[in-house]
PDB file of N, CA, C and O in Angstrom:
ATOM      1  N   UNK A   1      47.594-107.426  -8.353  1.00 74.00           N
ATOM      2  CA  UNK A   1      48.766-106.599  -8.610  1.00 74.00           C
ATOM      3  C   UNK A   1      48.932-105.653  -7.426  1.00 74.00           C
ATOM      4  O   UNK A   1      47.976-105.041  -6.972  1.00 74.00           O
ATOM      5  N   UNK A   2      50.143-105.533  -6.951  1.00 85.00           N
ATOM      6  CA  UNK A   2      50.413-104.638  -5.839  1.00 85.00           C
ATOM      7  C   UNK A   2      51.468-103.619  -6.255  1.00 85.00           C
ATOM      8  O   UNK A   2      52.106-103.756  -7.298  1.00 85.00           O
ATOM      9  N   UNK A   3      51.643-102.618  -5.432  1.00 88.00           N
ATOM     10  CA  UNK A   3      52.642-101.584  -5.705  1.00 88.00           C
ATOM     11  C   UNK A   3      54.015-102.254  -5.765  1.00 88.00           C
ATOM     12  O   UNK A   3      54.335-103.095  -4.924  1.00 88.00           O
ATOM     13  N   UNK A   4      54.830-101.893  -6.739  1.00 94.00           N
ATOM     14  CA  UNK A   4      56.142-102.531  -6.857  1.00 94.00           C
ATOM     15  C   UNK A   4      57.067-102.159  -5.691  1.00 94.00           C
ATOM     16  O   UNK A   4      56.947-101.091  -5.097  1.00 94.00           O
ATOM     17  N   UNK A   5      57.977-103.046  -5.422  1.00 95.00           N
ATOM     18  CA  UNK A   5      58.987-102.808  -4.397  1.00 95.00           C
ATOM     19  C   UNK A   5      60.087-101.910  -4.955  1.00 95.00           C
ATOM     20  O   UNK A   5      60.171-101.700  -6.177  1.00 95.00           O
ATOM     21  N   UNK A   6      60.928-101.421  -4.059  1.00 97.00           N
ATOM     22  CA  UNK A   6      62.078-100.644  -4.515  1.00 97.00           C
ATOM     23  C   UNK A   6      62.947-101.458  -5.469  1.00 97.00           C
ATOM     24  O   UNK A   6      63.434-100.937  -6.471  1.00 97.00           O
ATOM     25  N   UNK A   7      63.134-102.734  -5.155  1.00 97.00           N
ATOM     26  CA  UNK A   7      63.965-103.587  -6.008  1.00 97.00           C
ATOM     27  C   UNK A   7      63.364-103.725  -7.406  1.00 97.00           C
ATOM     28  O   UNK A   7      64.093-103.676  -8.410  1.00 97.00           O
ATOM     29  N   UNK A   8      62.047-103.885  -7.481  1.00 97.00           N
ATOM     30  CA  UNK A   8      61.396-104.009  -8.784  1.00 97.00           C
ATOM     31  C   UNK A   8      61.505-102.718  -9.584  1.00 97.00           C
ATOM     32  O   UNK A   8      61.775-102.742 -10.794  1.00 97.00           O
ATOM     33  N   UNK A   9      61.317-101.597  -8.921  1.00 97.00           N
ATOM     34  CA  UNK A   9      61.429-100.301  -9.597  1.00 97.00           C
ATOM     35  C   UNK A   9      62.857-100.095 -10.085  1.00 97.00           C
ATOM     36  O   UNK A   9      63.091 -99.663 -11.215  1.00 97.00           O
ATOM     37  N   UNK A  10      63.813-100.428  -9.240  1.00 98.00           N
ATOM     38  CA  UNK A  10      65.220-100.271  -9.634  1.00 98.00           C
ATOM     39  C   UNK A  10      65.545-101.158 -10.830  1.00 98.00           C
ATOM     40  O   UNK A  10      66.274-100.749 -11.737  1.00 98.00           O
ATOM     41  N   UNK A  11      65.026-102.380 -10.850  1.00 98.00           N
ATOM     42  CA  UNK A  11      65.273-103.287 -11.978  1.00 98.00           C
ATOM     43  C   UNK A  11      64.770-102.693 -13.289  1.00 98.00           C
ATOM     44  O   UNK A  11      65.449-102.780 -14.319  1.00 98.00           O
ATOM     45  N   UNK A  12      63.604-102.086 -13.262  1.00 98.00           N
ATOM     46  CA  UNK A  12      63.056-101.474 -14.479  1.00 98.00           C
ATOM     47  C   UNK A  12      63.895-100.266 -14.881  1.00 98.00           C
ATOM     48  O   UNK A  12      64.214-100.079 -16.057  1.00 98.00           O
ATOM     49  N   UNK A  13      64.281 -99.465 -13.909  1.00 98.00           N
ATOM     50  CA  UNK A  13      65.126 -98.309 -14.202  1.00 98.00           C
ATOM     51  C   UNK A  13      66.473 -98.760 -14.768  1.00 98.00           C
ATOM     52  O   UNK A  13      66.967 -98.194 -15.746  1.00 98.00           O
ATOM     53  N   UNK A  14      67.052 -99.799 -14.197  1.00 98.00           N
ATOM     54  CA  UNK A  14      68.319-100.335 -14.717  1.00 98.00           C
ATOM     55  C   UNK A  14      68.138-100.840 -16.140  1.00 98.00           C
ATOM     56  O   UNK A  14      69.001-100.616 -17.001  1.00 98.00           O
ATOM     57  N   UNK A  15      67.032-101.507 -16.414  1.00 98.00           N
ATOM     58  CA  UNK A  15      66.762-102.010 -17.764  1.00 98.00           C
ATOM     59  C   UNK A  15      66.656-100.854 -18.756  1.00 98.00           C
ATOM     60  O   UNK A  15      67.136-100.958 -19.889  1.00 98.00           O
ATOM     61  N   UNK A  16      66.063 -99.746 -18.332  1.00 98.00           N
ATOM     62  CA  UNK A  16      65.975 -98.566 -19.191  1.00 98.00           C
ATOM     63  C   UNK A  16      67.370 -97.999 -19.462  1.00 98.00           C
ATOM     64  O   UNK A  16      67.711 -97.685 -20.604  1.00 98.00           O
ATOM     65  N   UNK A  17      68.175 -97.890 -18.426  1.00 97.00           N
ATOM     66  CA  UNK A  17      69.552 -97.391 -18.578  1.00 97.00           C
ATOM     67  C   UNK A  17      70.344 -98.295 -19.526  1.00 97.00           C
ATOM     68  O   UNK A  17      71.087 -97.808 -20.387  1.00 97.00           O
ATOM     69  N   UNK A  18      70.179 -99.595 -19.366  1.00 97.00           N
ATOM     70  CA  UNK A  18      70.926-100.563 -20.179  1.00 97.00           C
ATOM     71  C   UNK A  18      70.408-100.696 -21.604  1.00 97.00           C
ATOM     72  O   UNK A  18      71.042-101.350 -22.428  1.00 97.00           O
ATOM     73  N   UNK A  19      69.234-100.122 -21.882  1.00 97.00           N
ATOM     74  CA  UNK A  19      68.646-100.259 -23.204  1.00 97.00           C
ATOM     75  C   UNK A  19      67.927-101.582 -23.401  1.00 97.00           C
ATOM     76  O   UNK A  19      67.569-101.940 -24.522  1.00 97.00           O
ATOM     77  N   UNK A  20      67.695-102.305 -22.311  1.00 98.00           N
ATOM     78  CA  UNK A  20      66.996-103.590 -22.394  1.00 98.00           C
ATOM     79  C   UNK A  20      65.495-103.401 -22.600  1.00 98.00           C
ATOM     80  O   UNK A  20      64.814-104.315 -23.070  1.00 98.00           O
ATOM     81  N   UNK A  21      64.981-102.222 -22.230  1.00 98.00           N
ATOM     82  CA  UNK A  21      63.593-101.854 -22.502  1.00 98.00           C
ATOM     83  C   UNK A  21      63.584-100.470 -23.119  1.00 98.00           C
ATOM     84  O   UNK A  21      64.525 -99.695 -22.954  1.00 98.00           O
ATOM     85  N   UNK A  22      62.525-100.169 -23.819  1.00 97.00           N
ATOM     86  CA  UNK A  22      62.385 -98.859 -24.451  1.00 97.00           C
ATOM     87  C   UNK A  22      61.761 -97.860 -23.484  1.00 97.00           C
ATOM     88  O   UNK A  22      61.202 -98.240 -22.452  1.00 97.00           O
ATOM     89  N   UNK A  23      61.823 -96.602 -23.867  1.00 96.00           N
ATOM     90  CA  UNK A  23      61.140 -95.553 -23.089  1.00 96.00           C
ATOM     91  C   UNK A  23      59.655 -95.883 -22.950  1.00 96.00           C
ATOM     92  O   UNK A  23      59.070 -95.734 -21.893  1.00 96.00           O
ATOM     93  N   UNK A  24      59.054 -96.308 -24.051  1.00 96.00           N
ATOM     94  CA  UNK A  24      57.618 -96.622 -24.054  1.00 96.00           C
ATOM     95  C   UNK A  24      57.314 -97.794 -23.128  1.00 96.00           C
ATOM     96  O   UNK A  24      56.290 -97.790 -22.439  1.00 96.00           O
ATOM     97  N   UNK A  25      58.179 -98.782 -23.095  1.00 98.00           N
ATOM     98  CA  UNK A  25      57.966 -99.918 -22.197  1.00 98.00           C
ATOM     99  C   UNK A  25      58.063 -99.483 -20.732  1.00 98.00           C
ATOM    100  O   UNK A  25      57.289 -99.943 -19.896  1.00 98.00           O
ATOM    101  N   UNK A  26      59.003 -98.611 -20.421  1.00 98.00           N
ATOM    102  CA  UNK A  26      59.128 -98.091 -19.058  1.00 98.00           C
ATOM    103  C   UNK A  26      57.872 -97.317 -18.684  1.00 98.00           C
ATOM    104  O   UNK A  26      57.324 -97.480 -17.588  1.00 98.00           O
ATOM    105  N   UNK A  27      57.400 -96.490 -19.597  1.00 97.00           N
ATOM    106  CA  UNK A  27      56.180 -95.719 -19.377  1.00 97.00           C
ATOM    107  C   UNK A  27      54.998 -96.649 -19.120  1.00 97.00           C
ATOM    108  O   UNK A  27      54.265 -96.471 -18.153  1.00 97.00           O
ATOM    109  N   UNK A  28      54.827 -97.624 -19.983  1.00 96.00           N
ATOM    110  CA  UNK A  28      53.706 -98.549 -19.857  1.00 96.00           C
ATOM    111  C   UNK A  28      53.761 -99.341 -18.555  1.00 96.00           C
ATOM    112  O   UNK A  28      52.731 -99.613 -17.935  1.00 96.00           O
ATOM    113  N   UNK A  29      54.959 -99.709 -18.128  1.00 96.00           N
ATOM    114  CA  UNK A  29      55.106-100.469 -16.893  1.00 96.00           C
ATOM    115  C   UNK A  29      54.693 -99.628 -15.684  1.00 96.00           C
ATOM    116  O   UNK A  29      54.027-100.113 -14.777  1.00 96.00           O
ATOM    117  N   UNK A  30      55.080 -98.357 -15.658  1.00 95.00           N
ATOM    118  CA  UNK A  30      54.805 -97.480 -14.514  1.00 95.00           C
ATOM    119  C   UNK A  30      53.358 -96.984 -14.472  1.00 95.00           C
ATOM    120  O   UNK A  30      52.853 -96.648 -13.399  1.00 95.00           O
ATOM    121  N   UNK A  31      52.708 -96.930 -15.596  1.00 94.00           N
ATOM    122  CA  UNK A  31      51.375 -96.329 -15.722  1.00 94.00           C
ATOM    123  C   UNK A  31      50.349 -96.813 -14.695  1.00 94.00           C
ATOM    124  O   UNK A  31      49.694 -95.978 -14.061  1.00 94.00           O
ATOM    125  N   UNK A  32      50.153 -98.102 -14.480  1.00 91.00           N
ATOM    126  CA  UNK A  32      49.053 -98.531 -13.599  1.00 91.00           C
ATOM    127  C   UNK A  32      49.112 -97.942 -12.192  1.00 91.00           C
ATOM    128  O   UNK A  32      48.077 -97.637 -11.609  1.00 91.00           O
ATOM    129  N   UNK A  33      50.289 -97.770 -11.665  1.00 89.00           N
ATOM    130  CA  UNK A  33      50.408 -97.298 -10.286  1.00 89.00           C
ATOM    131  C   UNK A  33      50.236 -95.789 -10.163  1.00 89.00           C
ATOM    132  O   UNK A  33      50.102 -95.267  -9.074  1.00 89.00           O
ATOM    133  N   UNK A  34      50.201 -95.116 -11.281  1.00 88.00           N
ATOM    134  CA  UNK A  34      50.044 -93.662 -11.249  1.00 88.00           C
ATOM    135  C   UNK A  34      48.679 -93.193 -11.717  1.00 88.00           C
ATOM    136  O   UNK A  34      48.244 -92.117 -11.340  1.00 88.00           O
ATOM    137  N   UNK A  35      48.001 -93.986 -12.518  1.00 87.00           N
ATOM    138  CA  UNK A  35      46.702 -93.551 -13.036  1.00 87.00           C
ATOM    139  C   UNK A  35      45.523 -94.236 -12.363  1.00 87.00           C
ATOM    140  O   UNK A  35      44.390 -93.796 -12.513  1.00 87.00           O
ATOM    141  N   UNK A  36      45.779 -95.304 -11.616  1.00 77.00           N
ATOM    142  CA  UNK A  36      44.704 -96.023 -10.939  1.00 77.00           C
ATOM    143  C   UNK A  36      44.747 -95.711  -9.450  1.00 77.00           C
ATOM    144  O   UNK A  36      45.721 -96.032  -8.769  1.00 77.00           O
ATOM    145  N   UNK A  37      43.714 -95.080  -8.952  1.00 71.00           N
ATOM    146  CA  UNK A  37      43.673 -94.699  -7.545  1.00 71.00           C
ATOM    147  C   UNK A  37      43.673 -95.900  -6.604  1.00 71.00           C
ATOM    148  O   UNK A  37      43.847 -95.745  -5.396  1.00 71.00           O
ATOM    149  N   UNK A  38      43.493 -97.082  -7.120  1.00 69.00           N
ATOM    150  CA  UNK A  38      43.476 -98.279  -6.297  1.00 69.00           C
ATOM    151  C   UNK A  38      44.845 -98.729  -5.827  1.00 69.00           C
ATOM    152  O   UNK A  38      44.968 -99.682  -5.077  1.00 69.00           O
ATOM    153  N   UNK A  39      45.880 -98.044  -6.281  1.00 70.00           N
ATOM    154  CA  UNK A  39      47.250 -98.414  -5.924  1.00 70.00           C
ATOM    155  C   UNK A  39      47.976 -97.232  -5.285  1.00 70.00           C
ATOM    156  O   UNK A  39      48.824 -96.602  -5.911  1.00 70.00           O
ATOM    157  N   UNK A  40      47.677 -96.922  -4.039  1.00 81.00           N
ATOM    158  CA  UNK A  40      48.387 -95.806  -3.408  1.00 81.00           C
ATOM    159  C   UNK A  40      49.866 -96.160  -3.199  1.00 81.00           C
ATOM    160  O   UNK A  40      50.192 -97.215  -2.678  1.00 81.00           O
ATOM    161  N   UNK A  41      50.732 -95.281  -3.657  1.00 87.00           N
ATOM    162  CA  UNK A  41      52.173 -95.493  -3.525  1.00 87.00           C
ATOM    163  C   UNK A  41      52.641 -94.637  -2.359  1.00 87.00           C
ATOM    164  O   UNK A  41      52.694 -93.412  -2.457  1.00 87.00           O
ATOM    165  N   UNK A  42      52.979 -95.275  -1.266  1.00 89.00           N
ATOM    166  CA  UNK A  42      53.346 -94.553  -0.056  1.00 89.00           C
ATOM    167  C   UNK A  42      54.840 -94.279   0.059  1.00 89.00           C
ATOM    168  O   UNK A  42      55.249 -93.337   0.725  1.00 89.00           O
ATOM    169  N   UNK A  43      55.662 -95.082  -0.584  1.00 93.00           N
ATOM    170  CA  UNK A  43      57.115 -94.896  -0.540  1.00 93.00           C
ATOM    171  C   UNK A  43      57.490 -93.760  -1.489  1.00 93.00           C
ATOM    172  O   UNK A  43      57.289 -93.856  -2.703  1.00 93.00           O
ATOM    173  N   UNK A  44      58.040 -92.687  -0.940  1.00 94.00           N
ATOM    174  CA  UNK A  44      58.368 -91.511  -1.755  1.00 94.00           C
ATOM    175  C   UNK A  44      59.369 -91.821  -2.871  1.00 94.00           C
ATOM    176  O   UNK A  44      59.249 -91.295  -3.976  1.00 94.00           O
ATOM    177  N   UNK A  45      60.353 -92.662  -2.592  1.00 96.00           N
ATOM    178  CA  UNK A  45      61.347 -93.005  -3.608  1.00 96.00           C
ATOM    179  C   UNK A  45      60.709 -93.804  -4.741  1.00 96.00           C
ATOM    180  O   UNK A  45      60.960 -93.536  -5.914  1.00 96.00           O
ATOM    181  N   UNK A  46      59.854 -94.736  -4.404  1.00 95.00           N
ATOM    182  CA  UNK A  46      59.146 -95.511  -5.428  1.00 95.00           C
ATOM    183  C   UNK A  46      58.252 -94.587  -6.238  1.00 95.00           C
ATOM    184  O   UNK A  46      58.247 -94.632  -7.472  1.00 95.00           O
ATOM    185  N   UNK A  47      57.516 -93.716  -5.570  1.00 93.00           N
ATOM    186  CA  UNK A  47      56.602 -92.794  -6.257  1.00 93.00           C
ATOM    187  C   UNK A  47      57.362 -91.881  -7.222  1.00 93.00           C
ATOM    188  O   UNK A  47      56.986 -91.723  -8.380  1.00 93.00           O
ATOM    189  N   UNK A  48      58.448 -91.286  -6.753  1.00 95.00           N
ATOM    190  CA  UNK A  48      59.234 -90.379  -7.600  1.00 95.00           C
ATOM    191  C   UNK A  48      59.778 -91.114  -8.823  1.00 95.00           C
ATOM    192  O   UNK A  48      59.736 -90.593  -9.942  1.00 95.00           O
ATOM    193  N   UNK A  49      60.263 -92.312  -8.611  1.00 96.00           N
ATOM    194  CA  UNK A  49      60.844 -93.061  -9.724  1.00 96.00           C
ATOM    195  C   UNK A  49      59.769 -93.535 -10.697  1.00 96.00           C
ATOM    196  O   UNK A  49      59.967 -93.492 -11.914  1.00 96.00           O
ATOM    197  N   UNK A  50      58.616 -93.945 -10.186  1.00 96.00           N
ATOM    198  CA  UNK A  50      57.501 -94.284 -11.076  1.00 96.00           C
ATOM    199  C   UNK A  50      57.095 -93.076 -11.910  1.00 96.00           C
ATOM    200  O   UNK A  50      56.824 -93.201 -13.113  1.00 96.00           O
ATOM    201  N   UNK A  51      57.055 -91.904 -11.291  1.00 95.00           N
ATOM    202  CA  UNK A  51      56.733 -90.675 -12.031  1.00 95.00           C
ATOM    203  C   UNK A  51      57.722 -90.464 -13.181  1.00 95.00           C
ATOM    204  O   UNK A  51      57.329 -90.108 -14.290  1.00 95.00           O
ATOM    205  N   UNK A  52      58.986 -90.668 -12.888  1.00 96.00           N
ATOM    206  CA  UNK A  52      60.002 -90.483 -13.926  1.00 96.00           C
ATOM    207  C   UNK A  52      59.861 -91.520 -15.026  1.00 96.00           C
ATOM    208  O   UNK A  52      59.943 -91.186 -16.218  1.00 96.00           O
ATOM    209  N   UNK A  53      59.677 -92.765 -14.653  1.00 97.00           N
ATOM    210  CA  UNK A  53      59.512 -93.817 -15.652  1.00 97.00           C
ATOM    211  C   UNK A  53      58.278 -93.567 -16.510  1.00 97.00           C
ATOM    212  O   UNK A  53      58.300 -93.800 -17.724  1.00 97.00           O
ATOM    213  N   UNK A  54      57.219 -93.083 -15.885  1.00 96.00           N
ATOM    214  CA  UNK A  54      55.983 -92.789 -16.604  1.00 96.00           C
ATOM    215  C   UNK A  54      56.185 -91.667 -17.628  1.00 96.00           C
ATOM    216  O   UNK A  54      55.486 -91.602 -18.628  1.00 96.00           O
ATOM    217  N   UNK A  55      57.163 -90.812 -17.402  1.00 94.00           N
ATOM    218  CA  UNK A  55      57.453 -89.726 -18.337  1.00 94.00           C
ATOM    219  C   UNK A  55      58.663 -89.972 -19.209  1.00 94.00           C
ATOM    220  O   UNK A  55      59.112 -89.071 -19.922  1.00 94.00           O
ATOM    221  N   UNK A  56      59.184 -91.180 -19.178  1.00 96.00           N
ATOM    222  CA  UNK A  56      60.417 -91.472 -19.918  1.00 96.00           C
ATOM    223  C   UNK A  56      60.275 -91.290 -21.422  1.00 96.00           C
ATOM    224  O   UNK A  56      61.262 -91.051 -22.109  1.00 96.00           O
ATOM    225  N   UNK A  57      59.061 -91.384 -21.941  1.00 96.00           N
ATOM    226  CA  UNK A  57      58.880 -91.276 -23.391  1.00 96.00           C
ATOM    227  C   UNK A  57      58.278 -89.942 -23.832  1.00 96.00           C
ATOM    228  O   UNK A  57      57.854 -89.800 -24.979  1.00 96.00           O
ATOM    229  N   UNK A  58      58.283 -88.948 -22.951  1.00 96.00           N
ATOM    230  CA  UNK A  58      57.744 -87.629 -23.319  1.00 96.00           C
ATOM    231  C   UNK A  58      58.555 -87.017 -24.453  1.00 96.00           C
ATOM    232  O   UNK A  58      59.776 -87.147 -24.501  1.00 96.00           O
ATOM    233  N   UNK A  59      57.849 -86.345 -25.336  1.00 96.00           N
ATOM    234  CA  UNK A  59      58.481 -85.734 -26.505  1.00 96.00           C
ATOM    235  C   UNK A  59      58.455 -84.207 -26.379  1.00 96.00           C
ATOM    236  O   UNK A  59      57.493 -83.650 -25.854  1.00 96.00           O
ATOM    237  N   UNK A  60      59.495 -83.560 -26.878  1.00 96.00           N
ATOM    238  CA  UNK A  60      59.512 -82.101 -26.955  1.00 96.00           C
ATOM    239  C   UNK A  60      59.158 -81.635 -28.354  1.00 96.00           C
ATOM    240  O   UNK A  60      58.827 -80.473 -28.557  1.00 96.00           O
ATOM    241  N   UNK A  61      59.252 -82.545 -29.303  1.00 96.00           N
ATOM    242  CA  UNK A  61      58.858 -82.294 -30.688  1.00 96.00           C
ATOM    243  C   UNK A  61      58.601 -83.668 -31.311  1.00 96.00           C
ATOM    244  O   UNK A  61      58.886 -84.696 -30.688  1.00 96.00           O
ATOM    245  N   UNK A  62      58.093 -83.698 -32.523  1.00 95.00           N
ATOM    246  CA  UNK A  62      57.830 -85.001 -33.139  1.00 95.00           C
ATOM    247  C   UNK A  62      59.062 -85.897 -33.276  1.00 95.00           C
ATOM    248  O   UNK A  62      58.934 -87.110 -33.431  1.00 95.00           O
ATOM    249  N   UNK A  63      60.248 -85.318 -33.177  1.00 94.00           N
ATOM    250  CA  UNK A  63      61.450 -86.131 -33.372  1.00 94.00           C
ATOM    251  C   UNK A  63      62.436 -86.057 -32.201  1.00 94.00           C
ATOM    252  O   UNK A  63      63.554 -86.548 -32.309  1.00 94.00           O
ATOM    253  N   UNK A  64      62.030 -85.459 -31.084  1.00 96.00           N
ATOM    254  CA  UNK A  64      62.967 -85.268 -29.974  1.00 96.00           C
ATOM    255  C   UNK A  64      62.319 -85.618 -28.637  1.00 96.00           C
ATOM    256  O   UNK A  64      61.234 -85.125 -28.320  1.00 96.00           O
ATOM    257  N   UNK A  65      63.014 -86.439 -27.870  1.00 96.00           N
ATOM    258  CA  UNK A  65      62.540 -86.815 -26.542  1.00 96.00           C
ATOM    259  C   UNK A  65      62.995 -85.801 -25.492  1.00 96.00           C
ATOM    260  O   UNK A  65      64.068 -85.225 -25.603  1.00 96.00           O
ATOM    261  N   UNK A  66      62.182 -85.626 -24.474  1.00 97.00           N
ATOM    262  CA  UNK A  66      62.520 -84.736 -23.362  1.00 97.00           C
ATOM    263  C   UNK A  66      63.674 -85.307 -22.547  1.00 97.00           C
ATOM    264  O   UNK A  66      64.561 -84.572 -22.112  1.00 97.00           O
ATOM    265  N   UNK A  67      63.677 -86.628 -22.348  1.00 96.00           N
ATOM    266  CA  UNK A  67      64.700 -87.287 -21.539  1.00 96.00           C
ATOM    267  C   UNK A  67      65.500 -88.256 -22.399  1.00 96.00           C
ATOM    268  O   UNK A  67      64.965 -88.867 -23.318  1.00 96.00           O
ATOM    269  N   UNK A  68      66.768 -88.402 -22.050  1.00 95.00           N
ATOM    270  CA  UNK A  68      67.629 -89.312 -22.791  1.00 95.00           C
ATOM    271  C   UNK A  68      68.476 -90.159 -21.862  1.00 95.00           C
ATOM    272  O   UNK A  68      68.301 -90.137 -20.640  1.00 95.00           O
ATOM    273  N   UNK A  69      69.415 -90.899 -22.435  1.00 96.00           N
ATOM    274  CA  UNK A  69      70.240 -91.812 -21.651  1.00 96.00           C
ATOM    275  C   UNK A  69      70.946 -91.161 -20.459  1.00 96.00           C
ATOM    276  O   UNK A  69      71.042 -91.775 -19.396  1.00 96.00           O
ATOM    277  N   UNK A  70      71.428 -89.942 -20.616  1.00 97.00           N
ATOM    278  CA  UNK A  70      72.089 -89.275 -19.488  1.00 97.00           C
ATOM    279  C   UNK A  70      71.106 -89.021 -18.345  1.00 97.00           C
ATOM    280  O   UNK A  70      71.464 -89.154 -17.166  1.00 97.00           O
ATOM    281  N   UNK A  71      69.878 -88.678 -18.692  1.00 97.00           N
ATOM    282  CA  UNK A  71      68.844 -88.492 -17.668  1.00 97.00           C
ATOM    283  C   UNK A  71      68.540 -89.809 -16.960  1.00 97.00           C
ATOM    284  O   UNK A  71      68.436 -89.849 -15.728  1.00 97.00           O
ATOM    285  N   UNK A  72      68.410 -90.867 -17.732  1.00 97.00           N
ATOM    286  CA  UNK A  72      68.085 -92.164 -17.144  1.00 97.00           C
ATOM    287  C   UNK A  72      69.185 -92.597 -16.174  1.00 97.00           C
ATOM    288  O   UNK A  72      68.911 -93.104 -15.087  1.00 97.00           O
ATOM    289  N   UNK A  73      70.433 -92.380 -16.558  1.00 97.00           N
ATOM    290  CA  UNK A  73      71.568 -92.708 -15.692  1.00 97.00           C
ATOM    291  C   UNK A  73      71.523 -91.865 -14.421  1.00 97.00           C
ATOM    292  O   UNK A  73      71.753 -92.358 -13.318  1.00 97.00           O
ATOM    293  N   UNK A  74      71.216 -90.576 -14.562  1.00 97.00           N
ATOM    294  CA  UNK A  74      71.124 -89.690 -13.393  1.00 97.00           C
ATOM    295  C   UNK A  74      70.003 -90.140 -12.459  1.00 97.00           C
ATOM    296  O   UNK A  74      70.155 -90.109 -11.233  1.00 97.00           O
ATOM    297  N   UNK A  75      68.882 -90.579 -13.021  1.00 97.00           N
ATOM    298  CA  UNK A  75      67.775 -91.082 -12.207  1.00 97.00           C
ATOM    299  C   UNK A  75      68.218 -92.308 -11.411  1.00 97.00           C
ATOM    300  O   UNK A  75      67.905 -92.435 -10.231  1.00 97.00           O
ATOM    301  N   UNK A  76      68.957 -93.201 -12.061  1.00 97.00           N
ATOM    302  CA  UNK A  76      69.434 -94.402 -11.386  1.00 97.00           C
ATOM    303  C   UNK A  76      70.435 -94.044 -10.286  1.00 97.00           C
ATOM    304  O   UNK A  76      70.362 -94.572  -9.171  1.00 97.00           O
ATOM    305  N   UNK A  77      71.343 -93.133 -10.588  1.00 97.00           N
ATOM    306  CA  UNK A  77      72.319 -92.699  -9.589  1.00 97.00           C
ATOM    307  C   UNK A  77      71.620 -92.079  -8.379  1.00 97.00           C
ATOM    308  O   UNK A  77      71.981 -92.357  -7.228  1.00 97.00           O
ATOM    309  N   UNK A  78      70.616 -91.261  -8.637  1.00 96.00           N
ATOM    310  CA  UNK A  78      69.867 -90.637  -7.540  1.00 96.00           C
ATOM    311  C   UNK A  78      69.098 -91.690  -6.746  1.00 96.00           C
ATOM    312  O   UNK A  78      69.062 -91.632  -5.512  1.00 96.00           O
ATOM    313  N   UNK A  79      68.509 -92.646  -7.446  1.00 96.00           N
ATOM    314  CA  UNK A  79      67.781 -93.721  -6.769  1.00 96.00           C
ATOM    315  C   UNK A  79      68.725 -94.465  -5.827  1.00 96.00           C
ATOM    316  O   UNK A  79      68.411 -94.684  -4.662  1.00 96.00           O
ATOM    317  N   UNK A  80      69.882 -94.825  -6.341  1.00 96.00           N
ATOM    318  CA  UNK A  80      70.842 -95.589  -5.539  1.00 96.00           C
ATOM    319  C   UNK A  80      71.352 -94.767  -4.348  1.00 96.00           C
ATOM    320  O   UNK A  80      71.578 -95.317  -3.266  1.00 96.00           O
ATOM    321  N   UNK A  81      71.507 -93.478  -4.532  1.00 96.00           N
ATOM    322  CA  UNK A  81      71.984 -92.619  -3.436  1.00 96.00           C
ATOM    323  C   UNK A  81      70.944 -92.464  -2.347  1.00 96.00           C
ATOM    324  O   UNK A  81      71.302 -92.276  -1.175  1.00 96.00           O
ATOM    325  N   UNK A  82      69.673 -92.551  -2.700  1.00 92.00           N
ATOM    326  CA  UNK A  82      68.593 -92.347  -1.724  1.00 92.00           C
ATOM    327  C   UNK A  82      68.130 -93.638  -1.081  1.00 92.00           C
ATOM    328  O   UNK A  82      67.440 -93.612  -0.078  1.00 92.00           O
ATOM    329  N   UNK A  83      68.481 -94.763  -1.672  1.00 78.00           N
ATOM    330  CA  UNK A  83      67.991 -96.044  -1.151  1.00 78.00           C
ATOM    331  C   UNK A  83      68.633 -96.417   0.151  1.00 78.00           C
ATOM    332  O   UNK A  83      69.674 -96.156   0.553  1.00 78.00           O
TER     333      UNK A  83
END
Protein backbone atom coordinates (compact mmCIF):
# COMPACT_ATOMS: atom_id res chain seq x y z
CA UNK A 1 0.00 0.00 0.00
CA UNK A 2 1.36 3.41 -0.90
CA UNK A 3 0.29 6.96 -0.18
CA UNK A 4 -2.74 7.82 -2.31
CA UNK A 5 -2.45 10.14 -5.27
CA UNK A 6 -4.26 13.44 -5.54
CA UNK A 7 -6.71 11.79 -7.93
CA UNK A 8 -7.46 8.99 -5.46
CA UNK A 9 -7.97 11.43 -2.60
CA UNK A 10 -10.23 13.59 -4.75
CA UNK A 11 -12.29 10.53 -5.74
CA UNK A 12 -12.92 9.68 -2.09
CA UNK A 13 -13.77 13.28 -1.28
CA UNK A 14 -16.16 13.41 -4.25
CA UNK A 15 -17.78 10.16 -3.08
CA UNK A 16 -18.31 11.72 0.35
CA UNK A 17 -19.87 14.83 -1.20
CA UNK A 18 -22.11 12.68 -3.40
CA UNK A 19 -23.20 10.49 -0.49
CA UNK A 20 -21.72 7.41 -2.16
CA UNK A 21 -19.73 6.72 1.02
CA UNK A 22 -20.45 7.52 4.64
CA UNK A 23 -18.47 9.75 6.97
CA UNK A 24 -17.22 6.61 8.72
CA UNK A 25 -16.08 5.07 5.44
CA UNK A 26 -14.15 8.24 4.56
CA UNK A 27 -12.56 8.20 8.01
CA UNK A 28 -11.62 4.54 7.75
CA UNK A 29 -10.14 5.02 4.28
CA UNK A 30 -7.91 7.93 5.38
CA UNK A 31 -6.81 6.39 8.70
CA UNK A 32 -3.83 4.25 7.57
CA UNK A 33 -1.90 7.15 6.11
CA UNK A 34 -2.30 9.26 9.21
CA UNK A 35 -1.77 6.79 12.04
CA UNK A 36 0.99 4.62 10.56
CA UNK A 37 4.40 6.27 10.49
CA UNK A 38 5.36 3.99 7.61
CA UNK A 39 3.43 6.16 5.17
CA UNK A 40 4.91 9.66 5.12
CA UNK A 41 2.60 11.99 3.20
CA UNK A 42 4.75 14.64 1.57
CA UNK A 43 2.13 16.34 -0.62
CA UNK A 44 0.56 19.09 1.51
CA UNK A 45 -2.76 18.98 -0.37
CA UNK A 46 -3.04 15.22 0.04
CA UNK A 47 -2.09 15.47 3.72
CA UNK A 48 -4.62 18.24 4.45
CA UNK A 49 -7.40 16.38 2.69
CA UNK A 50 -6.58 13.09 4.41
CA UNK A 51 -6.73 14.96 7.73
CA UNK A 52 -10.18 16.24 6.84
CA UNK A 53 -11.43 12.87 5.67
CA UNK A 54 -10.08 11.28 8.83
CA UNK A 55 -12.20 13.72 10.85
CA UNK A 56 -15.30 13.52 8.68
CA UNK A 57 -17.19 11.51 11.30
CA UNK A 58 -16.30 13.57 14.38
CA UNK A 59 -19.22 14.20 16.70
CA UNK A 60 -20.02 17.29 18.77
CA UNK A 61 -22.66 15.39 20.73
CA UNK A 62 -24.16 11.91 20.62
CA UNK A 63 -26.53 13.04 17.87
CA UNK A 64 -24.64 15.79 16.02
CA UNK A 65 -21.69 15.69 13.65
CA UNK A 66 -19.02 18.39 13.60
CA UNK A 67 -18.94 18.42 9.78
CA UNK A 68 -21.77 18.13 7.30
CA UNK A 69 -22.50 18.19 3.58
CA UNK A 70 -21.73 21.91 3.24
CA UNK A 71 -18.31 21.32 4.80
CA UNK A 72 -17.61 18.38 2.52
CA UNK A 73 -18.51 20.49 -0.53
CA UNK A 74 -16.26 23.32 0.72
CA UNK A 75 -13.39 20.84 1.16
CA UNK A 76 -13.86 19.64 -2.41
CA UNK A 77 -14.03 23.20 -3.75
CA UNK A 78 -10.84 24.09 -1.89
CA UNK A 79 -9.13 20.92 -3.12
CA UNK A 80 -10.02 21.74 -6.71
CA UNK A 81 -8.86 25.35 -6.33
CA UNK A 82 -5.47 24.27 -4.97
CA UNK A 83 -4.82 21.42 -7.39
